[in-house]
Tab-separated table of C-alpha atoms in Angstrom:
chain	number	residue	atom	x	y	z
A	1432	MET	CA	-6.934	27.823	-2.854
A	1433	ASN	CA	-8.279	24.358	-2.033
A	1434	ASP	CA	-5.817	22.590	0.273
A	1435	THR	CA	-7.831	19.366	0.562
A	1436	LYS	CA	-5.548	16.325	0.521
A	1437	GLN	CA	-6.843	13.395	-1.526
A	1438	PHE	CA	-6.406	9.746	-0.529
A	1439	ILE	CA	-7.511	6.623	-2.348
A	1440	CYS	CA	-7.656	2.924	-1.500
A	1441	MET	CA	-9.102	-0.258	-3.000
A	1442	LYS	CA	-11.122	-3.084	-1.457
A	1443	TRP	CA	-12.349	-5.999	-3.483
A	1444	GLY	CA	-13.107	-9.567	-2.482
A	1445	ILE	CA	-13.237	-10.734	1.132
A	1446	LEU	CA	-9.614	-10.470	2.281
A	1447	TYR	CA	-10.288	-7.226	4.156
A	1448	GLY	CA	-13.519	-6.155	5.793
A	1449	PRO	CA	-14.975	-2.649	6.042
A	1450	ASP	CA	-13.207	-2.171	9.390
A	1451	TYR	CA	-9.895	-1.922	7.514
A	1452	VAL	CA	-11.269	0.926	5.394
A	1453	ASN	CA	-12.758	2.700	8.389
A	1454	LYS	CA	-9.550	2.415	10.396
A	1455	LEU	CA	-7.625	3.811	7.446
A	1456	TYR	CA	-9.956	6.819	7.482
A	1457	ASN	CA	-9.450	7.276	11.240
A	1458	MET	CA	-5.660	7.096	10.920
A	1459	ILE	CA	-5.648	9.637	8.092
A	1460	LYS	CA	-7.840	12.001	10.108
A	1461	LYS	CA	-5.517	11.734	13.086
A	1462	ASN	CA	-2.364	12.411	11.056
A	1463	ILE	CA	-3.387	15.202	8.671
A	1464	ASN	CA	-3.346	18.943	9.372
A	1465	SER	CA	-5.708	19.956	6.580
A	1466	SER	CA	-9.041	18.907	5.173
A	1467	PHE	CA	-9.014	15.589	3.309
A	1468	ARG	CA	-11.136	13.147	1.371
A	1469	LEU	CA	-10.805	9.383	1.164
A	1470	VAL	CA	-12.084	7.526	-1.883
A	1471	CYS	CA	-12.502	3.759	-1.780
A	1472	LEU	CA	-12.824	1.775	-4.992
A	1473	THR	CA	-14.800	-1.275	-3.902
A	1474	ASP	CA	-17.185	-4.019	-4.922
A	1475	ASP	CA	-18.982	-3.851	-1.553
A	1476	LYS	CA	-19.429	-0.619	0.395
A	1477	LYS	CA	-21.535	-2.181	3.146
A	1478	GLY	CA	-20.228	-1.194	6.570
A	1479	ILE	CA	-17.952	1.570	5.274
A	1480	TYR	CA	-18.315	5.014	6.844
A	1481	ASP	CA	-20.619	7.416	4.996
A	1482	SER	CA	-17.798	9.987	5.138
A	1483	ILE	CA	-15.755	7.790	2.792
A	1484	GLU	CA	-16.573	8.221	-0.892
A	1485	CYS	CA	-17.164	4.829	-2.484
A	1486	PHE	CA	-17.059	4.148	-6.223
A	1487	PRO	CA	-17.348	0.827	-8.063
A	1488	CYS	CA	-13.948	-0.839	-8.302
A	1489	PRO	CA	-13.203	-1.127	-12.048
A	1490	GLU	CA	-12.195	-4.538	-13.279
A	1491	ILE	CA	-8.979	-4.871	-15.244
A	1492	ASP	CA	-8.898	-6.670	-18.586
A	1493	LEU	CA	-6.405	-9.366	-17.607
A	1494	PRO	CA	-6.805	-13.132	-17.311
A	1495	THR	CA	-7.324	-14.850	-13.974
A	1496	PRO	CA	-5.559	-14.773	-11.535
A	1497	TYR	CA	-3.799	-11.559	-12.605
A	1498	ASN	CA	-7.071	-9.625	-12.617
A	1499	ILE	CA	-7.487	-10.071	-8.856
A	1500	LYS	CA	-3.849	-9.524	-7.863
A	1501	GLY	CA	-1.803	-6.362	-7.437
A	1502	TRP	CA	-1.997	-5.707	-11.174
A	1503	ARG	CA	-5.518	-4.409	-10.590
A	1504	LYS	CA	-4.116	-1.355	-8.829
A	1505	LEU	CA	-2.939	-0.065	-12.202
A	1506	ILE	CA	-6.490	1.045	-12.908
A	1507	THR	CA	-5.703	4.011	-10.663
A	1508	TYR	CA	-3.391	5.207	-13.440
A	1509	ASN	CA	-6.352	5.332	-15.815
A	1510	LEU	CA	-9.073	6.758	-13.578
A	1511	GLY	CA	-9.498	9.792	-15.812
A	1512	GLU	CA	-11.370	7.510	-18.214
A	1513	TYR	CA	-14.150	6.848	-15.682
A	1514	SER	CA	-17.041	9.132	-14.787
A	1515	TYR	CA	-15.894	9.508	-11.191
A	1516	ASN	CA	-14.680	13.107	-11.660
A	1517	LEU	CA	-11.431	12.385	-9.839
A	1518	GLU	CA	-8.733	14.904	-10.642
A	1519	GLY	CA	-5.378	16.104	-9.406
A	1520	VAL	CA	-2.911	14.506	-7.006
A	1521	TRP	CA	-3.711	11.474	-4.865
A	1522	LEU	CA	-1.939	9.393	-2.245
A	1523	PHE	CA	-2.741	5.698	-2.637
A	1524	LEU	CA	-2.640	3.639	0.549
A	1525	ASP	CA	-3.035	-0.108	0.824
A	1526	LEU	CA	-5.554	-1.205	3.430
A	1527	ASP	CA	-2.929	-3.174	5.348
A	1528	VAL	CA	-0.896	-0.166	6.499
A	1529	VAL	CA	-0.546	1.375	9.934
A	1530	ILE	CA	-0.088	5.148	10.048
A	1531	MET	CA	1.687	6.810	12.963
A	1532	GLY	CA	3.184	9.965	11.466
A	1533	ASN	CA	2.199	13.129	9.643
A	1534	LEU	CA	0.780	12.660	6.131
A	1535	ASP	CA	0.957	16.253	4.883
A	1536	VAL	CA	4.635	15.690	4.079
A	1537	PHE	CA	3.705	13.120	1.429
A	1538	PHE	CA	2.036	15.877	-0.565
A	1539	GLU	CA	4.820	18.424	-0.068
A	1540	TYR	CA	7.771	16.170	-0.870
A	1541	LYS	CA	8.996	16.792	-4.431
A	1542	LYS	CA	5.512	18.057	-5.254
A	1543	GLU	CA	6.480	18.722	-8.856
A	1544	LYS	CA	6.849	14.965	-9.504
A	1545	ASP	CA	3.948	12.913	-10.884
A	1546	PHE	CA	4.846	9.656	-9.127
A	1547	ILE	CA	6.634	8.813	-5.869
A	1548	VAL	CA	6.559	5.361	-4.297
A	1549	MET	CA	7.707	3.441	-1.254
A	1550	LYS	CA	10.895	1.431	-1.694
A	1551	ASN	CA	10.599	-2.350	-1.909
A	1552	TRP	CA	12.606	-3.232	1.174
A	1553	THR	CA	12.733	-6.946	0.385
A	1554	GLN	CA	14.916	-6.015	-2.618
A	1555	PRO	CA	16.412	-2.660	-1.550
A	1556	LYS	CA	19.184	-2.553	-4.166
A	1557	LYS	CA	17.070	-3.395	-7.219
A	1558	ASN	CA	15.411	0.011	-7.609
A	1559	ILE	CA	11.928	-1.483	-7.298
A	1560	GLY	CA	8.969	0.234	-5.670
A	1561	ASN	CA	6.426	-1.110	-3.217
A	1562	THR	CA	2.985	0.176	-4.176
A	1563	SER	CA	1.627	0.035	-0.642
A	1564	VAL	CA	2.177	3.803	-0.621
A	1565	TYR	CA	2.435	5.930	-3.756
A	1566	ARG	CA	1.508	9.403	-4.882
A	1567	PHE	CA	0.290	9.942	-8.412
A	1568	LYS	CA	-1.447	12.457	-10.611
A	1569	ILE	CA	-4.584	11.356	-12.438
A	1570	ASN	CA	-3.784	10.257	-16.004
A	1571	SER	CA	-0.056	11.015	-15.744
A	1572	LEU	CA	0.767	7.297	-15.781
A	1573	ASN	CA	-1.875	5.941	-18.134
A	1574	TYR	CA	0.878	4.918	-20.561
A	1575	LEU	CA	1.796	2.176	-18.080
A	1576	TYR	CA	-1.790	0.992	-17.931
A	1577	LYS	CA	-2.208	1.013	-21.706
A	1578	LYS	CA	1.018	-0.901	-22.300
A	1579	LEU	CA	-0.091	-3.532	-19.770
A	1580	ILE	CA	-3.455	-4.005	-21.479
A	1581	ASN	CA	-2.230	-3.832	-25.070
A	1582	LYS	CA	0.832	-6.045	-24.540
A	1583	GLN	CA	-0.374	-8.084	-21.612
A	1584	LYS	CA	1.039	-11.421	-22.760
A	1585	ASP	CA	4.533	-9.969	-23.082
A	1586	VAL	CA	4.265	-7.997	-19.854
A	1587	LEU	CA	2.911	-10.852	-17.740
A	1588	THR	CA	5.584	-13.182	-19.089
A	1589	LYS	CA	8.471	-10.802	-18.518
A	1590	TYR	CA	7.610	-9.339	-15.118
A	1591	PRO	CA	6.868	-11.414	-11.977
A	1592	ASN	CA	4.584	-8.775	-10.458
A	1593	SER	CA	3.071	-5.353	-11.044
A	1594	GLN	CA	5.608	-3.553	-8.854
A	1595	THR	CA	8.523	-4.758	-10.962
A	1596	TYR	CA	6.710	-3.869	-14.165
A	1597	ILE	CA	5.976	-0.343	-12.966
A	1598	SER	CA	9.485	0.230	-11.648
A	1599	LYS	CA	11.187	-0.900	-14.844
A	1600	ASN	CA	8.877	0.964	-17.233
A	1601	ILE	CA	8.166	4.263	-15.547
A	1602	ASP	CA	9.972	7.278	-16.937
A	1603	ASN	CA	11.628	8.115	-13.627
A	1604	ILE	CA	11.125	6.296	-10.345
A	1605	ILE	CA	11.481	8.289	-7.136
A	1606	PHE	CA	11.226	6.892	-3.608
A	1607	TRP	CA	10.038	8.371	-0.345
A	1608	PRO	CA	12.757	9.074	2.238
A	1609	ASP	CA	13.817	5.722	3.667
A	1610	GLU	CA	12.528	6.214	7.203
A	1611	TRP	CA	9.050	7.394	6.158
A	1612	CYS	CA	7.706	4.056	4.886
A	1613	VAL	CA	8.917	0.744	6.281
A	1614	LEU	CA	7.971	-2.924	6.205
A	1615	PHE	CA	6.844	-4.660	9.364
A	1616	LYS	CA	8.688	-7.881	8.542
A	1617	VAL	CA	11.920	-6.075	7.620
A	1618	HIS	CA	12.159	-3.121	9.990
A	1619	CYS	CA	10.092	-4.035	13.052
A	1620	LEU	CA	11.036	-7.627	13.828
A	1621	PRO	CA	14.046	-8.520	15.975
A	1622	LYS	CA	16.554	-10.660	14.133
A	1623	TRP	CA	16.260	-14.407	14.540
A	1624	PRO	CA	16.492	-15.922	17.145
A	1625	PHE	CA	15.938	-12.765	19.253
A	1626	ARG	CA	12.316	-12.549	18.100
A	1627	PHE	CA	11.564	-15.559	20.341
A	1628	TRP	CA	11.856	-13.334	23.416
A	1629	LYS	CA	11.931	-9.750	22.095
A	1630	THR	CA	8.801	-7.987	20.914
A	1631	PRO	CA	8.481	-6.194	17.552
A	1632	PHE	CA	9.514	-2.549	17.784
A	1633	LEU	CA	8.588	0.732	16.139
A	1634	PRO	CA	11.462	2.366	14.182
A	1635	ASN	CA	12.234	6.035	14.749
A	1636	ASN	CA	10.795	8.721	12.445
A	1637	THR	CA	8.415	6.288	10.747
A	1638	HIS	CA	5.198	7.604	9.208
A	1639	ILE	CA	3.737	4.411	7.694
A	1640	ILE	CA	4.313	0.701	8.282
A	1641	ALA	CA	3.227	-1.636	5.481
A	1642	PHE	CA	2.152	-5.245	6.049
A	1643	PRO	CA	2.200	-6.915	2.598
A	1644	GLY	CA	1.355	-10.604	2.647
A	1645	VAL	CA	1.104	-11.860	6.227
A	1646	PRO	CA	0.940	-11.102	9.034
A	1647	ASN	CA	-1.710	-8.400	8.670
A	1648	PRO	CA	-1.932	-5.708	11.373
A	1649	ASP	CA	-4.612	-7.581	13.337
A	1650	GLN	CA	-2.474	-10.733	13.267
A	1651	ALA	CA	0.779	-8.987	14.211
A	1652	LEU	CA	-1.048	-7.348	17.107
A	1653	LYS	CA	-1.811	-10.828	18.481
A	1654	GLY	CA	1.569	-12.351	17.628
A	1655	ILE	CA	0.180	-14.551	14.843
A	1656	TRP	CA	2.112	-15.326	11.643
A	1657	PRO	CA	-0.177	-17.539	9.513
A	1658	VAL	CA	1.373	-20.272	7.402
A	1659	LYS	CA	-0.028	-22.335	4.546
A	1660	HIS	CA	1.963	-25.477	5.274
A	1661	LYS	CA	1.738	-27.871	8.203
A	1662	ILE	CA	5.384	-27.330	9.135
A	1663	LYS	CA	6.013	-23.773	10.272
A	1664	LYS	CA	9.451	-22.327	9.606
A	1665	LEU	CA	11.140	-21.189	12.800
A	1666	TYR	CA	11.776	-17.655	11.604
A	1667	LYS	CA	8.008	-17.167	11.212
A	1668	PHE	CA	7.564	-16.514	14.891
A	1669	ILE	CA	6.614	-13.174	16.420
A	1670	LYS	CA	5.577	-11.955	19.809
A	1671	PRO	CA	2.498	-9.699	19.986
A	1672	ALA	CA	3.103	-6.138	18.790
A	1673	TYR	CA	0.695	-4.531	21.233
A	1674	TRP	CA	1.762	-1.005	20.224
A	1675	ILE	CA	-0.168	-1.442	16.962
A	1676	ASN	CA	-3.301	-0.828	19.049
A	1677	ASP	CA	-2.117	2.733	19.716
A	1678	TYR	CA	-2.280	3.650	16.011
A	1679	TRP	CA	-4.484	1.153	14.146
A	1680	LYS	CA	-7.927	2.166	15.364
């Protein structure tokens, strides 16, 4: 019986370089006890390890800017329609995650379920998922993709983002155990104003830390929280999280 664990990620545009994909591969290799494969859907495979399988990143038939936002990840629900010969169960990982715990458990947990997702910790009581980390079975969720494409005006008007749309329209949403997947900005930062003199910390029993938005792992490592406006809000201050270097490499 083939026990190869299957992982998939996406890289389009210039937000993340090939080093993010390669580090993801290294972290998976370090935290898996079986053979594995990593597939990257990308528009530029230059600089990505040869051991990572790269396929063209399908475009999604949505208007700009939705077609380059998180909505594009819904193409993973329809990958059976492409000639990539991808089958079975996959664990999707965003590029901006740091892995420090075993990944085999993500394939064993409630293995009979077609979809399991990280909890959205910025809205923990709203039953919404965070698609930084989700497990899915090829073509088991294509009804979500088809509804998005066929009723896109209604969907894009009603739902503020893809994660809310998925969570409110999936047949049954199931989350990973709380401690497995956490958010850097929610679980690792000391409360204000303690973050002015205390460094970010690593929660116990954590397997994956997600870094949606900013700071990204390379920024958090240096203690940088980028801002778009000239006036930086006081709570957007962090000391360097040097421990990221121990895992993100």
